[in-house]
Coordinates of C-alpha atoms in Angstrom, one line a residue:
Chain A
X1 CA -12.5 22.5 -4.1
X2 CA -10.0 22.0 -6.7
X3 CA -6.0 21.9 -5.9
X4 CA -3.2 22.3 -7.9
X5 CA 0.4 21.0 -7.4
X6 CA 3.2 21.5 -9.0
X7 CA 5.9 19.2 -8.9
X8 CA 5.4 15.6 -7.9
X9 CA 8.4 15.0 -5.8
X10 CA 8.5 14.1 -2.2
X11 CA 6.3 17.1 -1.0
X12 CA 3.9 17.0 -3.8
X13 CA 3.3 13.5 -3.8
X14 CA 2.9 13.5 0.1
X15 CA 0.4 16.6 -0.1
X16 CA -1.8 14.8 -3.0
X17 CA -2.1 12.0 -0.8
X18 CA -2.6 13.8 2.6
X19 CA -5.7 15.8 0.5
X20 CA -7.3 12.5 -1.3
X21 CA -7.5 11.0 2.9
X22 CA -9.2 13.8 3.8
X23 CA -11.1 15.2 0.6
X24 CA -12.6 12.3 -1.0
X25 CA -14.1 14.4 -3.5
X26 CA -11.8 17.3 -3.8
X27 CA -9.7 17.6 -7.4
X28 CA -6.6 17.2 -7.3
X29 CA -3.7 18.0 -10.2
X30 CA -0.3 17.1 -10.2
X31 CA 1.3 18.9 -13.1
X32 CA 5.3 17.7 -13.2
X33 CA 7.9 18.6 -15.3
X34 CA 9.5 15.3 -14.8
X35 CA 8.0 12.9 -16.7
X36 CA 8.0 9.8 -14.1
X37 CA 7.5 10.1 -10.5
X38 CA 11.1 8.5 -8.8
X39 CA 13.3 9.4 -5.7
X40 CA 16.0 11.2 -6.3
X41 CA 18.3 10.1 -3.3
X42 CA 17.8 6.5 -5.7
X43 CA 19.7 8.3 -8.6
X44 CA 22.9 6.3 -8.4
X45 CA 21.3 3.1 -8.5
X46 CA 19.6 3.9 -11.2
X47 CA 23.1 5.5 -13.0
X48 CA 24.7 2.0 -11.8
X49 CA 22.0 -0.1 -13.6
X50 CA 21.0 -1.6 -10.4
X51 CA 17.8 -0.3 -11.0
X52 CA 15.3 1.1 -13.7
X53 CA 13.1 3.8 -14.3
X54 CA 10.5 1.7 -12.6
X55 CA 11.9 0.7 -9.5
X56 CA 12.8 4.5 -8.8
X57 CA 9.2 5.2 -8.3
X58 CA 8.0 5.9 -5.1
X59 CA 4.5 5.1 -5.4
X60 CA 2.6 2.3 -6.5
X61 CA 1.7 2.2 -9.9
X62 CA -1.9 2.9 -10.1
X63 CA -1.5 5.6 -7.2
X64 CA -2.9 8.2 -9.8
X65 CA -5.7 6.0 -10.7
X66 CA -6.5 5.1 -7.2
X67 CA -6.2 8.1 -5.5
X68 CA -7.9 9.6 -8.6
X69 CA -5.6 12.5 -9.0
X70 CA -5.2 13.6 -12.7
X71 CA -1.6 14.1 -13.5
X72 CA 0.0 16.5 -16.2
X73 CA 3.8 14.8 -16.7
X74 CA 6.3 16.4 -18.5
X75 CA 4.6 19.8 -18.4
X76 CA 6.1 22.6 -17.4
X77 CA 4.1 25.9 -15.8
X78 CA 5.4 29.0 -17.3
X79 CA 3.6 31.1 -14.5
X80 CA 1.1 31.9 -11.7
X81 CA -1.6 34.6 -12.1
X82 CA -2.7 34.6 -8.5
X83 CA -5.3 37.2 -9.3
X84 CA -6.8 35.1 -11.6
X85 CA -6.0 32.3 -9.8
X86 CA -4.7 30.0 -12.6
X87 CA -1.4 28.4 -13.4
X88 CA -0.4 29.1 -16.9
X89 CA 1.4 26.0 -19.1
X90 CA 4.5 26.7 -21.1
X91 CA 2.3 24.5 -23.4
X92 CA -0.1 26.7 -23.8
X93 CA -3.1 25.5 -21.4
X94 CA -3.7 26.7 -18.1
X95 CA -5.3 24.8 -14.8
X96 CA -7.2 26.9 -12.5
X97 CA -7.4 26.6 -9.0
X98 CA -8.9 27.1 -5.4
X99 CA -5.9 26.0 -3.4
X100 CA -2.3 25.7 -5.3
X101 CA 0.8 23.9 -3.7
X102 CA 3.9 24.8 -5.5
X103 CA 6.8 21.9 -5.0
X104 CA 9.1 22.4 -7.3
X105 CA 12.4 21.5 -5.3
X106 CA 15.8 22.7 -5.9
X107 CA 18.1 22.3 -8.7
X108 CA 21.8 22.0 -9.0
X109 CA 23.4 25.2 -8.4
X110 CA 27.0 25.2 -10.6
X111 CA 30.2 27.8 -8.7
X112 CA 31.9 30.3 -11.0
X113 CA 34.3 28.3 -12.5
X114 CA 36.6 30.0 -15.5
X115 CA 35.8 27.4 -18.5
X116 CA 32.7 25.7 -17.1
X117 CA 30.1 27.7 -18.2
X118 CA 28.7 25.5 -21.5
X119 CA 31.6 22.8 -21.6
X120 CA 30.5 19.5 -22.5
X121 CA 30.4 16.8 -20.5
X122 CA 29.6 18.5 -17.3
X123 CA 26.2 17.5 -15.4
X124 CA 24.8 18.2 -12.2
X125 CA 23.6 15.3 -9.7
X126 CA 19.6 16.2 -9.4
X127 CA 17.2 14.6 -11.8
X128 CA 16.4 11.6 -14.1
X129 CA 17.7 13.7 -16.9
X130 CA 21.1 14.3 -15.3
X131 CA 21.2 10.7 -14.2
X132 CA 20.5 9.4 -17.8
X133 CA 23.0 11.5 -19.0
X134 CA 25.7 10.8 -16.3
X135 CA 25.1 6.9 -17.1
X136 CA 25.4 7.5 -21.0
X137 CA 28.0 9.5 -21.1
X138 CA 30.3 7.3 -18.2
X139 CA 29.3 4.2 -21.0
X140 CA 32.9 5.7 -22.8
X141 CA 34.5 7.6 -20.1
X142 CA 37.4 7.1 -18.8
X143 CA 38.1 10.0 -16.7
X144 CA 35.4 10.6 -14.1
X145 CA 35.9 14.0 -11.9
X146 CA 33.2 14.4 -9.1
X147 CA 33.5 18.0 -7.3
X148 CA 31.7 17.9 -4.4
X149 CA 32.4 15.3 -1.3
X150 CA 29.3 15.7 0.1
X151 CA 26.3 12.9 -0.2
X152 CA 25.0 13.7 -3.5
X153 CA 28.9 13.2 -4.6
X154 CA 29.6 10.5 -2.7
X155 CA 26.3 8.8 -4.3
X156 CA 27.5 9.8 -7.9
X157 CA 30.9 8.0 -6.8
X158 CA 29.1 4.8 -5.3
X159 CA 27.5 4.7 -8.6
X160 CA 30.2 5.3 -10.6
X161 CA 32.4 2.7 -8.9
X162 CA 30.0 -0.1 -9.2
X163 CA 30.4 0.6 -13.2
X164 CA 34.1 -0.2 -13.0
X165 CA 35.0 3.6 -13.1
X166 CA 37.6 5.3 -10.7
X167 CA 36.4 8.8 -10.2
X168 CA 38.6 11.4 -8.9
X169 CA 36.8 13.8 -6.0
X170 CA 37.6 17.1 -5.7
X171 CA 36.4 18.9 -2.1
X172 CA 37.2 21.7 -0.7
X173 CA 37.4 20.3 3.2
X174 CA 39.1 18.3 5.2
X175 CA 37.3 15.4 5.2
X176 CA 35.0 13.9 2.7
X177 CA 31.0 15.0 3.9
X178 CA 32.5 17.3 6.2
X179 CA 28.6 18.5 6.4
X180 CA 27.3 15.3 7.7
X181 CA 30.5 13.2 9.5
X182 CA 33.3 14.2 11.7
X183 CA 36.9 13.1 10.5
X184 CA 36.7 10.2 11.9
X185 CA 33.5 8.4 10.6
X186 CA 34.4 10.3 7.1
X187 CA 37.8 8.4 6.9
X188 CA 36.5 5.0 7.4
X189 CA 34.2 5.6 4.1
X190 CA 37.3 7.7 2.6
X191 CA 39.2 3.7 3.4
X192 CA 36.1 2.1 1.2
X193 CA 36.3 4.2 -1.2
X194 CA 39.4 4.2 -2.1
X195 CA 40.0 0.7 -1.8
X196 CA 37.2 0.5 -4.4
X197 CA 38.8 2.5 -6.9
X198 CA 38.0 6.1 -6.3
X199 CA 40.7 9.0 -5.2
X200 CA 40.8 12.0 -3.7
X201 CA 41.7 15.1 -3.9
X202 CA 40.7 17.5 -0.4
X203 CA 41.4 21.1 0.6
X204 CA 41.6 21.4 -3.5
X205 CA 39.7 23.7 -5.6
X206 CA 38.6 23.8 -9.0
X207 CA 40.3 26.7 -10.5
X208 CA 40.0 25.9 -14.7
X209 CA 37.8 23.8 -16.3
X210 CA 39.8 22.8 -20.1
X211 CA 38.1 21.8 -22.9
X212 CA 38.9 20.1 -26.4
X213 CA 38.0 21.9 -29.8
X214 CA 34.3 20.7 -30.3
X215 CA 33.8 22.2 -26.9
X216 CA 34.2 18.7 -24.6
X217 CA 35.7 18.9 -21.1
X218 CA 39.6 17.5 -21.6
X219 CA 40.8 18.2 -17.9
X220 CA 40.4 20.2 -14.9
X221 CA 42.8 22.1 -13.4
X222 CA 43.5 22.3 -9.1
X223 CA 44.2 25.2 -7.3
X224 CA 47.6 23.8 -6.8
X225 CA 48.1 23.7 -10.4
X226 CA 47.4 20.0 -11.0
X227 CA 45.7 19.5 -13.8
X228 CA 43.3 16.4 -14.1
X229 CA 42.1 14.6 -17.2
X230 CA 38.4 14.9 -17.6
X231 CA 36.0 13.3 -19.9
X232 CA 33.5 13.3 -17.5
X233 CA 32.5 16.1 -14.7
X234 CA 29.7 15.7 -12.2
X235 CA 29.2 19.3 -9.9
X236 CA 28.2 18.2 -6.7
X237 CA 28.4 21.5 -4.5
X238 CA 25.4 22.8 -3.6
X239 CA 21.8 23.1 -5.1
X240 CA 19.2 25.6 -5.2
X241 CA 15.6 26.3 -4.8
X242 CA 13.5 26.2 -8.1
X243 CA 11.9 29.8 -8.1
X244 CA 13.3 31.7 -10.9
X245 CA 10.1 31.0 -12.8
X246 CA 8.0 32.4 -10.1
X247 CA 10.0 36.1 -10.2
X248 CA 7.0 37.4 -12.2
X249 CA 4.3 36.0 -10.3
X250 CA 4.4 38.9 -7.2
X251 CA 5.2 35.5 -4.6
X252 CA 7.6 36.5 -1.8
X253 CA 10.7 35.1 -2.4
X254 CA 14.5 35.0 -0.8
X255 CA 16.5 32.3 -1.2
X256 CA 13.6 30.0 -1.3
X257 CA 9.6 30.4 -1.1
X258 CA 8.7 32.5 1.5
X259 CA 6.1 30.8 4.0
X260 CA 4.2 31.5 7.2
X261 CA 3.8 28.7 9.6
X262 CA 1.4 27.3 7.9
X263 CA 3.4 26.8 4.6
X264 CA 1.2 30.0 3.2
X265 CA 3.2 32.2 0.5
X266 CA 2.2 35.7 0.0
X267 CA -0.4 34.7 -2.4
X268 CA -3.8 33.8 -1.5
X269 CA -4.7 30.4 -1.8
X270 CA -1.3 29.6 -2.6
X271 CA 1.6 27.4 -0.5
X272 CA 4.8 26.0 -0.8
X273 CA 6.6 23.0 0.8
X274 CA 9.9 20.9 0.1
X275 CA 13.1 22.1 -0.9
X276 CA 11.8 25.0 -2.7
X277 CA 10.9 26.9 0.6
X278 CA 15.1 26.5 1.4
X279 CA 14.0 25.1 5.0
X280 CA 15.9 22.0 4.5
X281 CA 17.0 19.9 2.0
X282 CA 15.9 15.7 3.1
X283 CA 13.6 13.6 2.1
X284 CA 11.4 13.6 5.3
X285 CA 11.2 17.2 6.1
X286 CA 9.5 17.5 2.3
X287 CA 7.3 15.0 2.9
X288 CA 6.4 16.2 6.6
X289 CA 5.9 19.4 5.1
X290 CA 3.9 18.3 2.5
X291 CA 1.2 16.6 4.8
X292 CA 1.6 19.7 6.3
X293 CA 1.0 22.5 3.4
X294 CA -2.3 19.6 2.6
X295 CA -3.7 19.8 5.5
X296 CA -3.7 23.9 5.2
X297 CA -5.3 23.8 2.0
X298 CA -8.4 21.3 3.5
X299 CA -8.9 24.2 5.4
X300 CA -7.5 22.6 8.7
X301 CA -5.2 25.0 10.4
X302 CA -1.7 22.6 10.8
X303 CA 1.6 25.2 11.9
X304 CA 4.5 23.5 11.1
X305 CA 7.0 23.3 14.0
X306 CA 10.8 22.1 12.0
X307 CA 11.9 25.2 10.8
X308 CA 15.0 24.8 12.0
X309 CA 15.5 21.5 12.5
X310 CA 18.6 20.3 13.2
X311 CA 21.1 18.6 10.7
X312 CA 20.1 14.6 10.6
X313 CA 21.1 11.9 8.1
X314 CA 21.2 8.5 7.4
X315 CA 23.5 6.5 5.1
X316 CA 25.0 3.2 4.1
X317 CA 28.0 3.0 1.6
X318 CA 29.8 -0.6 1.5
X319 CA 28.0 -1.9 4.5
X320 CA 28.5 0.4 6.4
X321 CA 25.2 2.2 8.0
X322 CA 26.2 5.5 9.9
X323 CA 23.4 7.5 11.5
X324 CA 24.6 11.5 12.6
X325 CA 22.1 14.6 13.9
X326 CA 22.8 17.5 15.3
X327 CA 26.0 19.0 15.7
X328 CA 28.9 16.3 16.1
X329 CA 31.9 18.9 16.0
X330 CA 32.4 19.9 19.8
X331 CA 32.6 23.5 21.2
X332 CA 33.9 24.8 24.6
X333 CA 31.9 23.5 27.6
X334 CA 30.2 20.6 25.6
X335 CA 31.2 17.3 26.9
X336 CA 32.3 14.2 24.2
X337 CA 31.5 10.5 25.4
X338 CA 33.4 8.6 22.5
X339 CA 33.5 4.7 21.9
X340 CA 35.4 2.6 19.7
X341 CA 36.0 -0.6 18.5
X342 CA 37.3 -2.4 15.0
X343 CA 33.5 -2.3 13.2
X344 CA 31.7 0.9 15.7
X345 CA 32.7 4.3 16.3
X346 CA 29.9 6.3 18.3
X347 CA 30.4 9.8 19.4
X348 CA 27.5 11.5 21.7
X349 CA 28.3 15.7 22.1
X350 CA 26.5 16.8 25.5
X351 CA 25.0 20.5 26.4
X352 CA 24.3 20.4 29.9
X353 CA 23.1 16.9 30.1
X354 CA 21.4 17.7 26.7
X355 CA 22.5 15.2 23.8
X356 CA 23.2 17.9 21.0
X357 CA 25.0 15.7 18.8
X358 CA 25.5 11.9 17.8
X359 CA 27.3 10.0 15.4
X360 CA 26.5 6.1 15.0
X361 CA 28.8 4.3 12.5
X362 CA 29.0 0.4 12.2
X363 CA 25.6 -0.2 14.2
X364 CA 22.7 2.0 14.0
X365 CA 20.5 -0.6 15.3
X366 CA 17.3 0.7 17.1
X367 CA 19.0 4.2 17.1
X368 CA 16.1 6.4 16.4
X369 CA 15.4 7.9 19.9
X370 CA 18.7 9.7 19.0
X371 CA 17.0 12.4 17.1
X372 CA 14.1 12.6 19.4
X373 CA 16.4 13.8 22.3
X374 CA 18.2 16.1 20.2
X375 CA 15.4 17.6 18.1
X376 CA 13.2 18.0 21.6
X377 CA 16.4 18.9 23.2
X378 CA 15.6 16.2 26.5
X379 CA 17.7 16.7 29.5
X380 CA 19.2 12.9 30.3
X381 CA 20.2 14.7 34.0
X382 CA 17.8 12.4 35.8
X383 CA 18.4 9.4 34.0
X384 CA 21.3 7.4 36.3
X385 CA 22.9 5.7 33.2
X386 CA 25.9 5.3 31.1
X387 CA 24.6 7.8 27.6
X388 CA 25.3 5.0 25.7
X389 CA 22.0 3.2 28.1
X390 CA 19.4 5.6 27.5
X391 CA 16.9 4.8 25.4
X392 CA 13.0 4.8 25.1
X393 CA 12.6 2.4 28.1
X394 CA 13.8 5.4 30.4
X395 CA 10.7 7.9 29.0
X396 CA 8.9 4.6 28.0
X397 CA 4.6 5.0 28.0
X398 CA 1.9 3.7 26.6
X399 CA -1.6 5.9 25.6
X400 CA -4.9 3.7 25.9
X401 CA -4.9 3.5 22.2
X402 CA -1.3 0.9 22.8
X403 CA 0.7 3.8 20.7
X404 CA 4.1 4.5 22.5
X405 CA 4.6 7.9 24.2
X406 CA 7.3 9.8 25.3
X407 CA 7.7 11.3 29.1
X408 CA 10.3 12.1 30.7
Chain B
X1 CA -6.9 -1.4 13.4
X2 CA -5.3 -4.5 15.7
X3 CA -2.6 -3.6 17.9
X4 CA 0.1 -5.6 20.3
X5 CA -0.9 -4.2 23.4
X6 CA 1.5 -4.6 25.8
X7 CA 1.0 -4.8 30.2
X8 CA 4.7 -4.0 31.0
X9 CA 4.4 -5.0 34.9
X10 CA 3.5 -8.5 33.6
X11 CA 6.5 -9.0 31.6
X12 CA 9.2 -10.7 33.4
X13 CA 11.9 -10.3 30.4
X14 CA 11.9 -14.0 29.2
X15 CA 12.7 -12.8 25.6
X16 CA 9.6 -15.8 24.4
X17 CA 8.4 -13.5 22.4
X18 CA 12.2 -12.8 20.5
X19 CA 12.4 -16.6 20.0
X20 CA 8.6 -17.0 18.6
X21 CA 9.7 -13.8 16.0
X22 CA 12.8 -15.4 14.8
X23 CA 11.5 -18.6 14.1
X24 CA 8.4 -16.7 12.1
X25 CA 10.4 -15.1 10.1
X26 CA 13.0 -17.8 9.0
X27 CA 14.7 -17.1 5.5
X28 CA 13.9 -20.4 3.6
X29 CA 16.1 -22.9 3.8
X30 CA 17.7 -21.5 7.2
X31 CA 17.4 -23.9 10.5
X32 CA 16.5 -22.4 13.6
X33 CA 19.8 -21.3 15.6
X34 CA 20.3 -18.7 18.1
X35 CA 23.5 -17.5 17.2
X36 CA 23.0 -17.0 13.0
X37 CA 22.6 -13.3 12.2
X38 CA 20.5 -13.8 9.6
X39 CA 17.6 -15.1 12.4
X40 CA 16.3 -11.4 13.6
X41 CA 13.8 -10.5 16.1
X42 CA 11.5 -7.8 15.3
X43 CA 10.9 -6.9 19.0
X44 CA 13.3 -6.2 22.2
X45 CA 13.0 -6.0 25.8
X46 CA 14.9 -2.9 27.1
X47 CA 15.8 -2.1 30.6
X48 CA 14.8 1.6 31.8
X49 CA 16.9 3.1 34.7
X50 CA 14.7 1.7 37.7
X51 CA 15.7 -1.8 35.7
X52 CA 11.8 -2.4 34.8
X53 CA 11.3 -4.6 31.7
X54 CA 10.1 -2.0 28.4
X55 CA 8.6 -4.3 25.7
X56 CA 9.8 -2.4 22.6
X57 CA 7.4 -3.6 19.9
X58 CA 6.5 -1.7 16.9
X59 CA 3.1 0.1 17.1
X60 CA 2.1 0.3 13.4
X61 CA 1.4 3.9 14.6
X62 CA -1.5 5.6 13.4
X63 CA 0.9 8.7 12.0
X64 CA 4.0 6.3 11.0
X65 CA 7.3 8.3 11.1
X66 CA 8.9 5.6 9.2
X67 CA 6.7 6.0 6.4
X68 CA 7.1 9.7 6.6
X69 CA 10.9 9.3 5.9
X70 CA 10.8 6.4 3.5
X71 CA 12.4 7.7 -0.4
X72 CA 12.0 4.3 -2.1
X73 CA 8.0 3.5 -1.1
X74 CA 9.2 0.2 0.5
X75 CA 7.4 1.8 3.9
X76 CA 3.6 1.7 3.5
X77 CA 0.5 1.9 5.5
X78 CA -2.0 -1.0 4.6
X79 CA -5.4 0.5 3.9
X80 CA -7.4 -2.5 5.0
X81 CA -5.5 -3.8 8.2
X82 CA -4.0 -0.4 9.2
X83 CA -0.8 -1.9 9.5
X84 CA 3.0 -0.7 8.5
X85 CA 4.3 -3.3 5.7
X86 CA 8.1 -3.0 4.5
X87 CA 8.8 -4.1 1.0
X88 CA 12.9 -5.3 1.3
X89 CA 12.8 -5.6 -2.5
X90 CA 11.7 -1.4 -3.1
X91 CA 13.7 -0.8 -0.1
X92 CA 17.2 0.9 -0.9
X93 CA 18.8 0.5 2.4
X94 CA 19.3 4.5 2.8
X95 CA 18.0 3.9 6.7
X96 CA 16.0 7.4 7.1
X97 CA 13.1 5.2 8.9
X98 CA 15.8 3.7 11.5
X99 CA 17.0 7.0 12.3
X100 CA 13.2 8.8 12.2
X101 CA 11.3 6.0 14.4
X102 CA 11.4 8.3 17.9
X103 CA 11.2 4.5 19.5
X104 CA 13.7 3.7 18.1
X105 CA 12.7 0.4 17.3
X106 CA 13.8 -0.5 13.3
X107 CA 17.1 -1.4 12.6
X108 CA 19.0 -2.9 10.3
X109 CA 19.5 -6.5 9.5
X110 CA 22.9 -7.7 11.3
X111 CA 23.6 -10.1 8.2
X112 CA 23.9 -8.3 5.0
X113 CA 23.4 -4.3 6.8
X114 CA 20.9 -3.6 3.3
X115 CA 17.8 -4.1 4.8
X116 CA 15.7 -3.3 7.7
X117 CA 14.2 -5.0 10.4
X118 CA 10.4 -4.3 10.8
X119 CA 7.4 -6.0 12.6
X120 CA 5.1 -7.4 9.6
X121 CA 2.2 -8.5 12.7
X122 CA 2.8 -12.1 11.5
X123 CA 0.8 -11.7 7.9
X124 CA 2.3 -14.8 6.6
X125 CA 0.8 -16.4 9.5
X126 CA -2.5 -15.5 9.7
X127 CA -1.9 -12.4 11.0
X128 CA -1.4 -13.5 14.6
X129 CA 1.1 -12.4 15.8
X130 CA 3.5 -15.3 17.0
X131 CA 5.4 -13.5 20.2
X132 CA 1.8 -12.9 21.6
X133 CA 0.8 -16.5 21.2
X134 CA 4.2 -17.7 22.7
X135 CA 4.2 -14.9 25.6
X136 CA 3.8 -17.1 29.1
X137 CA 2.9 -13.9 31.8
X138 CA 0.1 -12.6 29.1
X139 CA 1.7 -9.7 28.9
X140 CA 0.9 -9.1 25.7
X141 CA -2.3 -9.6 23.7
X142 CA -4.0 -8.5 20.1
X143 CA -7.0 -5.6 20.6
X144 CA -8.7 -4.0 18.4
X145 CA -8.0 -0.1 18.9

């Protein structure tokens, strides 16, 4: 059996490896057009010069040679003839296949913007290319404008601030990562930030993107009519899944990939996983359904179960670890247990005794039993406790194996 | 694989097996104290709502969630002992294992909030795990699962 992946982010590289457990002998391809395997939620660090090429990496550095996978980097696939079964290289070559995986991700998706469209100095937030160019180009600017609050912006800020810049952040909400935080929890990172350097700019728009003769960005202009100097734009908004390439190939697609349950396209033989099906957009739900499309193509029936999961994220800007899933923003008949003190705020939205929301900022110590309640949505009713008590222990067993089991 | 196994209705909540982990895992040149942050144990005892003792230790699980939400690699899954090893130096504090371990049993370290707080099973000391050797009620031993 030979498979074929393409793309060798967090779903591809998860798949290869879920195949190589199970398939000793099974041929595997990676074909990527990036040309190193790294994590892109690293990107900043890397635009900060905390860390290089290398250290983005993901994997070991033999994990091609030891897992025996043959990888094609910096290759692009031009298309898929799924009659013929064979991926065809912009190159020229062309790899066939028994079972193909495509994981191609998502890419930056830039809003209308009058003036934008070719301007200079304007990048997106996504790949090693982007983040090479950010860091050259912020080597001489002096007027950084992020649009975008949400964590890929606030990333590029981070960054940006830790090179001595003071970026300017345009977003259209309230609140800085409206998508993630509540106003609360978003002001105390809006505090950092700013005392760090950074400004910005919220409820503003974008309206006019200005540009110098030899076609550089010179300023941005607000829908209030401000106008901001600009040397330097990073688009932040919103991304989308890498499919235009596969328009000619007869796949299903919407916004994303379509799939079945078990990651199948339309296409025989042929499946999809990570941020290029549009399911969701972290780091675990493309590896998870990685493993899962892998275990598919052994021939192992595996349905995946998260296609709606609920919103979760993690994140740490200066020292400060915030943990938030589900939905934190309360609606009639939910009920809001809030706590507060100089270094914590915690925020649990209820549902009928079911936790539907959470926000953890300050201490997110031994927190992760949050997102089992609310992804499995587990009625606390008969648990006698404070919210702020439950835990584990109150659904706590242990299989004969010693492995930790939840029952409640 | 070896695995902590843990007999819950012999534990009577002494927190040995807290002490033994901060004192294995010492950062050099730190003495032992009870009260500096940067002295962490892996493990907890919880309270469930009948007040029973819950050992909370991790379980190196065969399917690791933590490893299934970990963007830098520091999270991996040793071939040979079967246990979950944590590389602070690949780790980029982003916390995704925290919040994806259902247990809840990672955190992060109270001193510096940039890395996490993981279980190793002792490998700098022989891989004997030093809570089960200072655990008085037996309530927890090594087995081979």
């Amino acid at each position: 059996m030979k498979h074929v992946i393409i793309g060798a982010g967090a779903a591809g590289i998860t798949a290869a490896k879920t195949i190589r457990e199970r398939h000793i002998n099974d041929e595997i391809v990676i074909i990527s057009t990036d040309e190193a395997v790294y994590s892109r939620c690293m990107l900043h660090h890397y635009i900060s010069g905390q860390r290089s090429l290398q250290a983005l990496s993901f994997v070991t550095d033999d994990f091609f040679k030891d897992n025996n996978i043959k990888w094609l980097s910096n290759v692009t696939v031009a298309h898929i003839d799924t009659k013929g079964r064979q991926v065809v290289l912009e190159c020229g070559g062309y790899e066939s296949y028994d079972r193909l995986l495509i994981a191609t991700g998502a890419q930056s998706a830039f809003p209308d913007i009058k003036g934008l469209s070719g301007t200079l100095g304007v990048f997106g937030l996504r790949d090693l290319p982007d983040a090479r160019a950010i860091a050259e180009k912020a080597v001489k600017a002096e007027h950084v404008v992020i649009l975008g609050a949400g964590l890929v912006g606030m990333d590029a800020a981070y960054g940006l601030l830790a090179l001595g810049k003071k970026p300017v952040v345009v977003e259209m909400a309230k609140n800085i990562l409206s998508v993630n935080l509540d106003s609360m929890a978003a002001a105390a990172y809006q505090e950092q930030f700013e005392q760090a350097g950074a400004s910005f700019k919220l409820e503003a728009k974008i309206c006019e993107v200005l540009s110098d003769a030899r076609g550089a960005i010179s300023s941005v202009e607000l829908s209030d009519g401000e106008q901001l100097p600009c040397d330097l734009l990073i688009i932040a908004t919103s991304i989308r899944p890498n499919v235009k390439w596969l328009e000619s190939s007869g796949i299903s697609l919407e916004r994303g990939v379509v799939v079945d349950k078990y990651l199948t396209t339309s296409a025989e033989g042929v499946y999809a996983a990570g941020d290029v099906t549009g399911i969701s957009g972290t780091w675990p739900d493309a590896m998870s359904q990685g493993e899962t499309a892998a275990m598919n193509m052994c021939g192992c029936a595996v349905a995946y179960s998260d296609f709606i999961p609920p919103m979760k994220c993690t994140m740490s800007f200066f020292g400060i670890p915030t943990l938030s899933v589900g939905r934190f923003i309360a609606s009639d008949g939910d009920e809001v247990t809030l706590r507060m003190s100089k270094d914590r705020y915690e925020k649990v939205v209820m549902r009928d005794d079911i936790p539907v929301g959470v926000i953890l900022q300050g201490d997110i110590s031994r927190s992760g039993y949050w997102q089992y309640l609310i992804k499995n949505q587990v009625s606390t009713a008969g648990i006698q406790k404070p919210i702020w008590k439950v835990s584990f222990a109150d659904a706590y067993s242990i299989e004969s194996n010693g492995e930790y089991k939840w029952v409640l | 694989m070896k695995r902590i196994m843990i007999e819950t209705e012999k534990c009577k909540g002494c927190k040995n097996c807290a002490i033994a982990c901060m004192k294995a895992h010492m950062p050099d040149g730190v003495p032992f104290s009870l009260t500096d942050t940067r002295l962490e144990a892996r493990n907890v005892i919880l309270l469930d709502k009948d007040k029973q003792y819950r050992p909370l230790f991790c379980r190196h699980c065969d399917n690791p969630s933590c490893i299934k939400s970990c963007m830098s690699g520091a999270m991996t899954k040793d071939s040979a002992t079967g246990h979950v090893y944590y590389d602070p130096k690949q780790c980029a504090g982003c916390f995704m294992c925290v919040m994806s371990c259902p247990f809840g049993v990672l955190k992060p370290d109270r001193a510096t909030k940039t890395t996490v707080i993981k279980c190793d099973f002792c490998k700098d000391h022989g891989s004997e795990p030093s809570c089960v050797k200072q655990c008085i009620n037996q309530a927890i031993h090594v087995e081979e699962v």
